[in-house]
PDB file of C-alpha atoms in Angstrom:
ATOM      1  CA  MET A  34      -3.824  19.723 -16.953  1.00 88.00           C
ATOM      2  CA  ARG A  35      -2.366  19.195 -13.455  1.00 95.00           C
ATOM      3  CA  LEU A  36       0.488  17.206 -14.734  1.00 96.00           C
ATOM      4  CA  PRO A  37       1.739  17.829 -18.214  1.00 95.00           C
ATOM      5  CA  PRO A  38       3.670  15.781 -20.306  1.00 96.00           C
ATOM      6  CA  LEU A  39       7.224  15.723 -19.232  1.00 96.00           C
ATOM      7  CA  PRO A  40       9.040  18.517 -21.413  1.00 95.00           C
ATOM      8  CA  GLU A  41      11.759  16.911 -23.842  1.00 93.00           C
ATOM      9  CA  LYS A  42      14.742  18.770 -22.490  1.00 96.00           C
ATOM     10  CA  GLU A  43      13.868  17.048 -18.914  1.00 96.00           C
ATOM     11  CA  TRP A  44      14.120  13.218 -20.129  1.00 95.00           C
ATOM     12  CA  LYS A  45      16.899  11.474 -18.823  1.00 94.00           C
ATOM     13  CA  ALA A  46      18.317   8.233 -19.194  1.00 93.00           C
ATOM     14  CA  THR A  47      16.104   7.011 -16.335  1.00 93.00           C
ATOM     15  CA  THR A  48      13.088   8.330 -18.080  1.00 93.00           C
ATOM     16  CA  ARG A  49      13.541   6.801 -21.371  1.00 93.00           C
ATOM     17  CA  SER A  50      14.130   3.239 -19.565  1.00 93.00           C
ATOM     18  CA  ALA A  51      11.144   3.372 -17.693  1.00 94.00           C
ATOM     19  CA  LEU A  52       9.673   2.800 -21.375  1.00 95.00           C
ATOM     20  CA  ALA A  53      11.915   0.406 -22.155  1.00 91.00           C
ATOM     21  CA  GLY A  54       9.612  -2.622 -22.175  1.00 86.00           C
ATOM     22  CA  MET A  55       6.573  -0.717 -23.540  1.00 89.00           C
ATOM     23  CA  LEU A  56       8.468   1.236 -26.616  1.00 92.00           C
ATOM     24  CA  PRO A  57      11.547   0.650 -29.014  1.00 92.00           C
ATOM     25  CA  LYS A  58      14.058   2.980 -28.395  1.00 91.00           C
ATOM     26  CA  SER A  59      13.235   5.344 -31.502  1.00 91.00           C
ATOM     27  CA  ARG A  60       9.592   6.040 -29.735  1.00 92.00           C
ATOM     28  CA  GLN A  61      10.957   6.884 -26.386  1.00 93.00           C
ATOM     29  CA  ASN A  62      11.075  10.654 -26.735  1.00 91.00           C
ATOM     30  CA  PRO A  63       7.739  12.822 -25.571  1.00 90.00           C
ATOM     31  CA  GLN A  64       6.289  13.206 -29.277  1.00 90.00           C
ATOM     32  CA  SER A  65       6.318   9.376 -29.826  1.00 93.00           C
ATOM     33  CA  ALA A  66       5.352   7.898 -26.353  1.00 95.00           C
ATOM     34  CA  GLY A  67       2.183  10.024 -26.312  1.00 94.00           C
ATOM     35  CA  ASN A  68       0.733  12.210 -23.746  1.00 96.00           C
ATOM     36  CA  ALA A  69      -0.067   9.143 -21.243  1.00 96.00           C
ATOM     37  CA  LEU A  70       3.333   7.993 -21.206  1.00 96.00           C
ATOM     38  CA  ALA A  71       4.991  11.198 -21.472  1.00 96.00           C
ATOM     39  CA  THR A  72       3.056  12.376 -18.220  1.00 97.00           C
ATOM     40  CA  LEU A  73       3.662   9.147 -16.314  1.00 97.00           C
ATOM     41  CA  VAL A  74       7.553   9.241 -16.761  1.00 97.00           C
ATOM     42  CA  ARG A  75       7.601  12.106 -14.183  1.00 97.00           C
ATOM     43  CA  HIS A  76       8.005   8.878 -12.159  1.00 97.00           C
ATOM     44  CA  PRO A  77      10.276   6.767 -13.720  1.00 96.00           C
ATOM     45  CA  ASP A  78      10.165   3.989 -11.013  1.00 96.00           C
ATOM     46  CA  LEU A  79       6.563   3.912 -10.934  1.00 96.00           C
ATOM     47  CA  THR A  80       6.031   3.876 -14.696  1.00 96.00           C
ATOM     48  CA  LYS A  81       8.853   0.997 -15.216  1.00 95.00           C
ATOM     49  CA  ALA A  82       7.071  -1.056 -12.321  1.00 95.00           C
ATOM     50  CA  PHE A  83       3.319  -0.577 -13.496  1.00 96.00           C
ATOM     51  CA  LEU A  84       4.374  -1.152 -17.189  1.00 95.00           C
ATOM     52  CA  GLY A  85       5.625  -4.503 -16.567  1.00 93.00           C
ATOM     53  CA  PHE A  86       2.030  -5.024 -15.214  1.00 96.00           C
ATOM     54  CA  ASN A  87       0.238  -3.347 -17.922  1.00 95.00           C
ATOM     55  CA  ILE A  88       2.272  -5.155 -20.648  1.00 94.00           C
ATOM     56  CA  HIS A  89       1.049  -8.434 -19.486  1.00 95.00           C
ATOM     57  CA  LEU A  90      -2.532  -7.407 -19.501  1.00 96.00           C
ATOM     58  CA  LEU A  91      -2.062  -5.870 -23.115  1.00 93.00           C
ATOM     59  CA  PHE A  92      -0.118  -8.568 -24.927  1.00 92.00           C
ATOM     60  CA  ARG A  93       0.302 -11.917 -22.614  1.00 95.00           C
ATOM     61  CA  SER A  94      -2.849 -12.188 -21.419  1.00 96.00           C
ATOM     62  CA  THR A  95      -4.736 -15.182 -21.637  1.00 98.00           C
ATOM     63  CA  LEU A  96      -7.849 -13.340 -22.098  1.00 97.00           C
ATOM     64  CA  PRO A  97      -9.121 -13.113 -25.764  1.00 97.00           C
ATOM     65  CA  PRO A  98      -8.183  -9.399 -27.295  1.00 97.00           C
ATOM     66  CA  ARG A  99     -11.808  -9.140 -28.435  1.00 97.00           C
ATOM     67  CA  LEU A 100     -13.070  -9.378 -24.720  1.00 98.00           C
ATOM     68  CA  ARG A 101     -10.086  -7.259 -23.344  1.00 98.00           C
ATOM     69  CA  GLU A 102     -11.045  -4.324 -25.368  1.00 98.00           C
ATOM     70  CA  LEU A 103     -14.635  -4.683 -24.558  1.00 98.00           C
ATOM     71  CA  ALA A 104     -13.943  -4.605 -21.077  1.00 98.00           C
ATOM     72  CA  ILE A 105     -11.662  -1.834 -21.071  1.00 98.00           C
ATOM     73  CA  LEU A 106     -14.106   0.146 -22.955  1.00 98.00           C
ATOM     74  CA  ARG A 107     -16.496  -0.128 -20.603  1.00 98.00           C
ATOM     75  CA  VAL A 108     -14.353   0.683 -17.847  1.00 98.00           C
ATOM     76  CA  ALA A 109     -13.127   3.690 -19.849  1.00 98.00           C
ATOM     77  CA  HIS A 110     -16.817   4.676 -20.501  1.00 98.00           C
ATOM     78  CA  ARG A 111     -17.897   4.177 -16.598  1.00 98.00           C
ATOM     79  CA  LEU A 112     -15.185   6.343 -15.511  1.00 98.00           C
ATOM     80  CA  ASN A 113     -15.510   9.086 -17.903  1.00 98.00           C
ATOM     81  CA  CYS A 114     -11.923   8.435 -19.477  1.00 98.00           C
ATOM     82  CA  ALA A 115     -11.853  10.163 -22.900  1.00 97.00           C
ATOM     83  CA  TYR A 116      -7.939   9.312 -23.093  1.00 97.00           C
ATOM     84  CA  GLU A 117      -8.304   5.561 -22.496  1.00 97.00           C
ATOM     85  CA  TRP A 118     -11.679   5.462 -24.327  1.00 98.00           C
ATOM     86  CA  SER A 119     -10.094   7.266 -27.717  1.00 96.00           C
ATOM     87  CA  HIS A 120      -6.761   4.828 -27.552  1.00 95.00           C
ATOM     88  CA  HIS A 121      -8.911   1.769 -26.981  1.00 97.00           C
ATOM     89  CA  VAL A 122     -11.323   2.325 -29.730  1.00 97.00           C
ATOM     90  CA  ARG A 123      -8.769   1.406 -32.210  1.00 94.00           C
ATOM     91  CA  GLY A 124      -7.351  -1.710 -30.218  1.00 95.00           C
ATOM     92  CA  ALA A 125     -11.066  -2.703 -30.398  1.00 98.00           C
ATOM     93  CA  ILE A 126     -11.776  -2.391 -33.999  1.00 98.00           C
ATOM     94  CA  GLU A 127      -8.224  -4.241 -34.447  1.00 97.00           C
ATOM     95  CA  ALA A 128      -9.590  -6.968 -32.189  1.00 97.00           C
ATOM     96  CA  GLY A 129     -12.683  -7.535 -34.196  1.00 97.00           C
ATOM     97  CA  LEU A 130     -15.388  -5.130 -32.291  1.00 98.00           C
ATOM     98  CA  THR A 131     -17.458  -3.217 -34.762  1.00 97.00           C
ATOM     99  CA  ARG A 132     -18.579   0.494 -34.661  1.00 97.00           C
ATOM    100  CA  ASP A 133     -22.040  -0.610 -33.607  1.00 97.00           C
ATOM    101  CA  GLU A 134     -20.643  -2.690 -31.019  1.00 98.00           C
ATOM    102  CA  ILE A 135     -18.359   0.003 -29.505  1.00 98.00           C
ATOM    103  CA  GLU A 136     -20.946   2.390 -29.433  1.00 98.00           C
ATOM    104  CA  ALA A 137     -23.503  -0.065 -27.320  1.00 98.00           C
ATOM    105  CA  VAL A 138     -20.588  -0.607 -24.742  1.00 98.00           C
ATOM    106  CA  ARG A 139     -21.402   3.274 -23.828  1.00 97.00           C
ATOM    107  CA  ARG A 140     -25.121   1.991 -22.988  1.00 97.00           C
ATOM    108  CA  GLY A 141     -24.011  -1.368 -21.350  1.00 97.00           C
ATOM    109  CA  GLU A 142     -25.608  -3.244 -24.547  1.00 97.00           C
ATOM    110  CA  ALA A 143     -24.492  -6.379 -26.804  1.00 97.00           C
ATOM    111  CA  ALA A 144     -26.333  -7.940 -28.974  1.00 96.00           C
ATOM    112  CA  ASP A 145     -23.988 -11.458 -27.932  1.00 97.00           C
ATOM    113  CA  GLU A 146     -25.250 -12.752 -24.678  1.00 98.00           C
ATOM    114  CA  PHE A 147     -21.399 -13.591 -23.650  1.00 98.00           C
ATOM    115  CA  ASP A 148     -20.698  -9.978 -24.262  1.00 98.00           C
ATOM    116  CA  ARG A 149     -23.557  -8.880 -22.040  1.00 98.00           C
ATOM    117  CA  VAL A 150     -22.002 -11.043 -19.334  1.00 98.00           C
ATOM    118  CA  VAL A 151     -18.548  -9.435 -19.597  1.00 98.00           C
ATOM    119  CA  LEU A 152     -20.256  -6.224 -19.659  1.00 98.00           C
ATOM    120  CA  GLY A 153     -22.103  -6.848 -16.745  1.00 98.00           C
ATOM    121  CA  ALA A 154     -18.957  -8.164 -14.721  1.00 98.00           C
ATOM    122  CA  VAL A 155     -17.166  -4.782 -15.509  1.00 98.00           C
ATOM    123  CA  ASP A 156     -20.085  -2.696 -14.027  1.00 98.00           C
ATOM    124  CA  GLU A 157     -20.307  -5.282 -10.993  1.00 98.00           C
ATOM    125  CA  LEU A 158     -16.599  -4.678 -10.323  1.00 98.00           C
ATOM    126  CA  ASP A 159     -16.890  -1.305 -10.290  1.00 97.00           C
ATOM    127  CA  GLU A 160     -19.965  -1.160  -8.362  1.00 98.00           C
ATOM    128  CA  GLU A 161     -19.027  -3.813  -5.908  1.00 98.00           C
ATOM    129  CA  ALA A 162     -15.329  -4.653  -6.028  1.00 98.00           C
ATOM    130  CA  SER A 163     -16.304  -7.987  -6.306  1.00 98.00           C
ATOM    131  CA  LEU A 164     -17.890 -10.490  -8.530  1.00 98.00           C
ATOM    132  CA  SER A 165     -20.917 -12.389  -7.482  1.00 98.00           C
ATOM    133  CA  ASP A 166     -21.227 -16.550  -7.886  1.00 98.00           C
ATOM    134  CA  GLN A 167     -23.888 -16.197 -10.313  1.00 98.00           C
ATOM    135  CA  THR A 168     -21.523 -13.733 -12.521  1.00 98.00           C
ATOM    136  CA  TRP A 169     -18.341 -15.875 -11.522  1.00 98.00           C
ATOM    137  CA  ALA A 170     -20.127 -19.204 -13.012  1.00 98.00           C
ATOM    138  CA  ALA A 171     -21.575 -17.334 -16.241  1.00 98.00           C
ATOM    139  CA  LEU A 172     -17.762 -16.298 -17.407  1.00 98.00           C
ATOM    140  CA  ALA A 173     -16.822 -19.697 -16.589  1.00 98.00           C
ATOM    141  CA  THR A 174     -18.825 -21.028 -19.460  1.00 98.00           C
ATOM    142  CA  ARG A 175     -16.492 -19.229 -21.672  1.00 98.00           C
ATOM    143  CA  LEU A 176     -13.597 -18.273 -19.807  1.00 98.00           C
ATOM    144  CA  ASP A 177     -11.307 -20.553 -17.631  1.00 98.00           C
ATOM    145  CA  GLU A 178      -9.650 -19.737 -14.392  1.00 98.00           C
ATOM    146  CA  GLN A 179      -6.529 -17.728 -15.561  1.00 98.00           C
ATOM    147  CA  GLN A 180      -8.733 -15.642 -18.000  1.00 98.00           C
ATOM    148  CA  ARG A 181     -11.263 -14.864 -15.592  1.00 98.00           C
ATOM    149  CA  MET A 182      -8.518 -13.703 -13.209  1.00 98.00           C
ATOM    150  CA  ASP A 183      -6.929 -11.809 -15.975  1.00 98.00           C
ATOM    151  CA  LEU A 184     -10.431 -10.033 -16.762  1.00 98.00           C
ATOM    152  CA  VAL A 185     -10.518  -8.816 -12.962  1.00 98.00           C
ATOM    153  CA  PHE A 186      -6.959  -7.483 -13.241  1.00 98.00           C
ATOM    154  CA  THR A 187      -7.593  -5.992 -16.569  1.00 98.00           C
ATOM    155  CA  VAL A 188     -10.824  -4.132 -15.288  1.00 98.00           C
ATOM    156  CA  GLY A 189      -8.994  -3.137 -12.089  1.00 98.00           C
ATOM    157  CA  CYS A 190      -6.045  -1.764 -13.873  1.00 98.00           C
ATOM    158  CA  TYR A 191      -7.697   0.332 -16.479  1.00 98.00           C
ATOM    159  CA  GLY A 192      -9.962   1.701 -13.732  1.00 98.00           C
ATOM    160  CA  MET A 193      -6.965   2.476 -12.131  1.00 98.00           C
ATOM    161  CA  LEU A 194      -5.450   4.385 -15.226  1.00 97.00           C
ATOM    162  CA  ALA A 195      -8.642   6.129 -15.970  1.00 98.00           C
ATOM    163  CA  MET A 196      -8.412   7.628 -12.357  1.00 98.00           C
ATOM    164  CA  ALA A 197      -4.834   8.603 -12.913  1.00 98.00           C
ATOM    165  CA  PHE A 198      -5.485   9.871 -16.446  1.00 98.00           C
ATOM    166  CA  ASN A 199      -8.570  11.855 -15.276  1.00 98.00           C
ATOM    167  CA  THR A 200      -6.897  13.208 -11.930  1.00 98.00           C
ATOM    168  CA  PHE A 201      -3.410  14.327 -13.810  1.00 98.00           C
ATOM    169  CA  GLY A 202      -5.561  15.937 -16.689  1.00 98.00           C
ATOM    170  CA  VAL A 203      -4.418  13.636 -19.418  1.00 97.00           C
ATOM    171  CA  GLU A 204      -5.468  15.135 -23.022  1.00 96.00           C
ATOM    172  CA  VAL A 205      -6.269  12.748 -26.001  1.00 96.00           C
ATOM    173  CA  GLU A 206      -3.582  13.664 -28.422  1.00 93.00           C
ATOM    174  CA  HIS A 207      -5.108  15.490 -31.905  1.00 83.00           C
TER     175      HIS A 207
END
């Protein structure tokens, strides 16, 4: 662990305010915030700025929650981010993915044709930092322009988070 969660004795008003948009006041502490947020608040200004963007992707995105979680899980798997994977399995189940569908994400497989398109889009963005015209068009069969934009930003955001969590050594809570 390169950057452990910020110890409670070091939490200040600015630390707590960095989490204000994401967590209620009662959860603005190292135990309730979880290892990821308790680590990110080592840089309160960055955390506050980032969480505004992340909150949009998690709670206000035009992307259907099931597809959002499918994409996040694929990112987490491709970037070997145990923290992101463990936290988004719960979200995926809440969004309607089955355990079998979740395990298939690791293999880049899906029974549903459009789910395969989304998984392929994640892989393509990871490998090429762009989507081909063919993939963009395939996504357009079910997603409008804003949803496709939200998908690209979701993949990018969670890729960046995976890099940060892996680099900082953020550990999964037990």
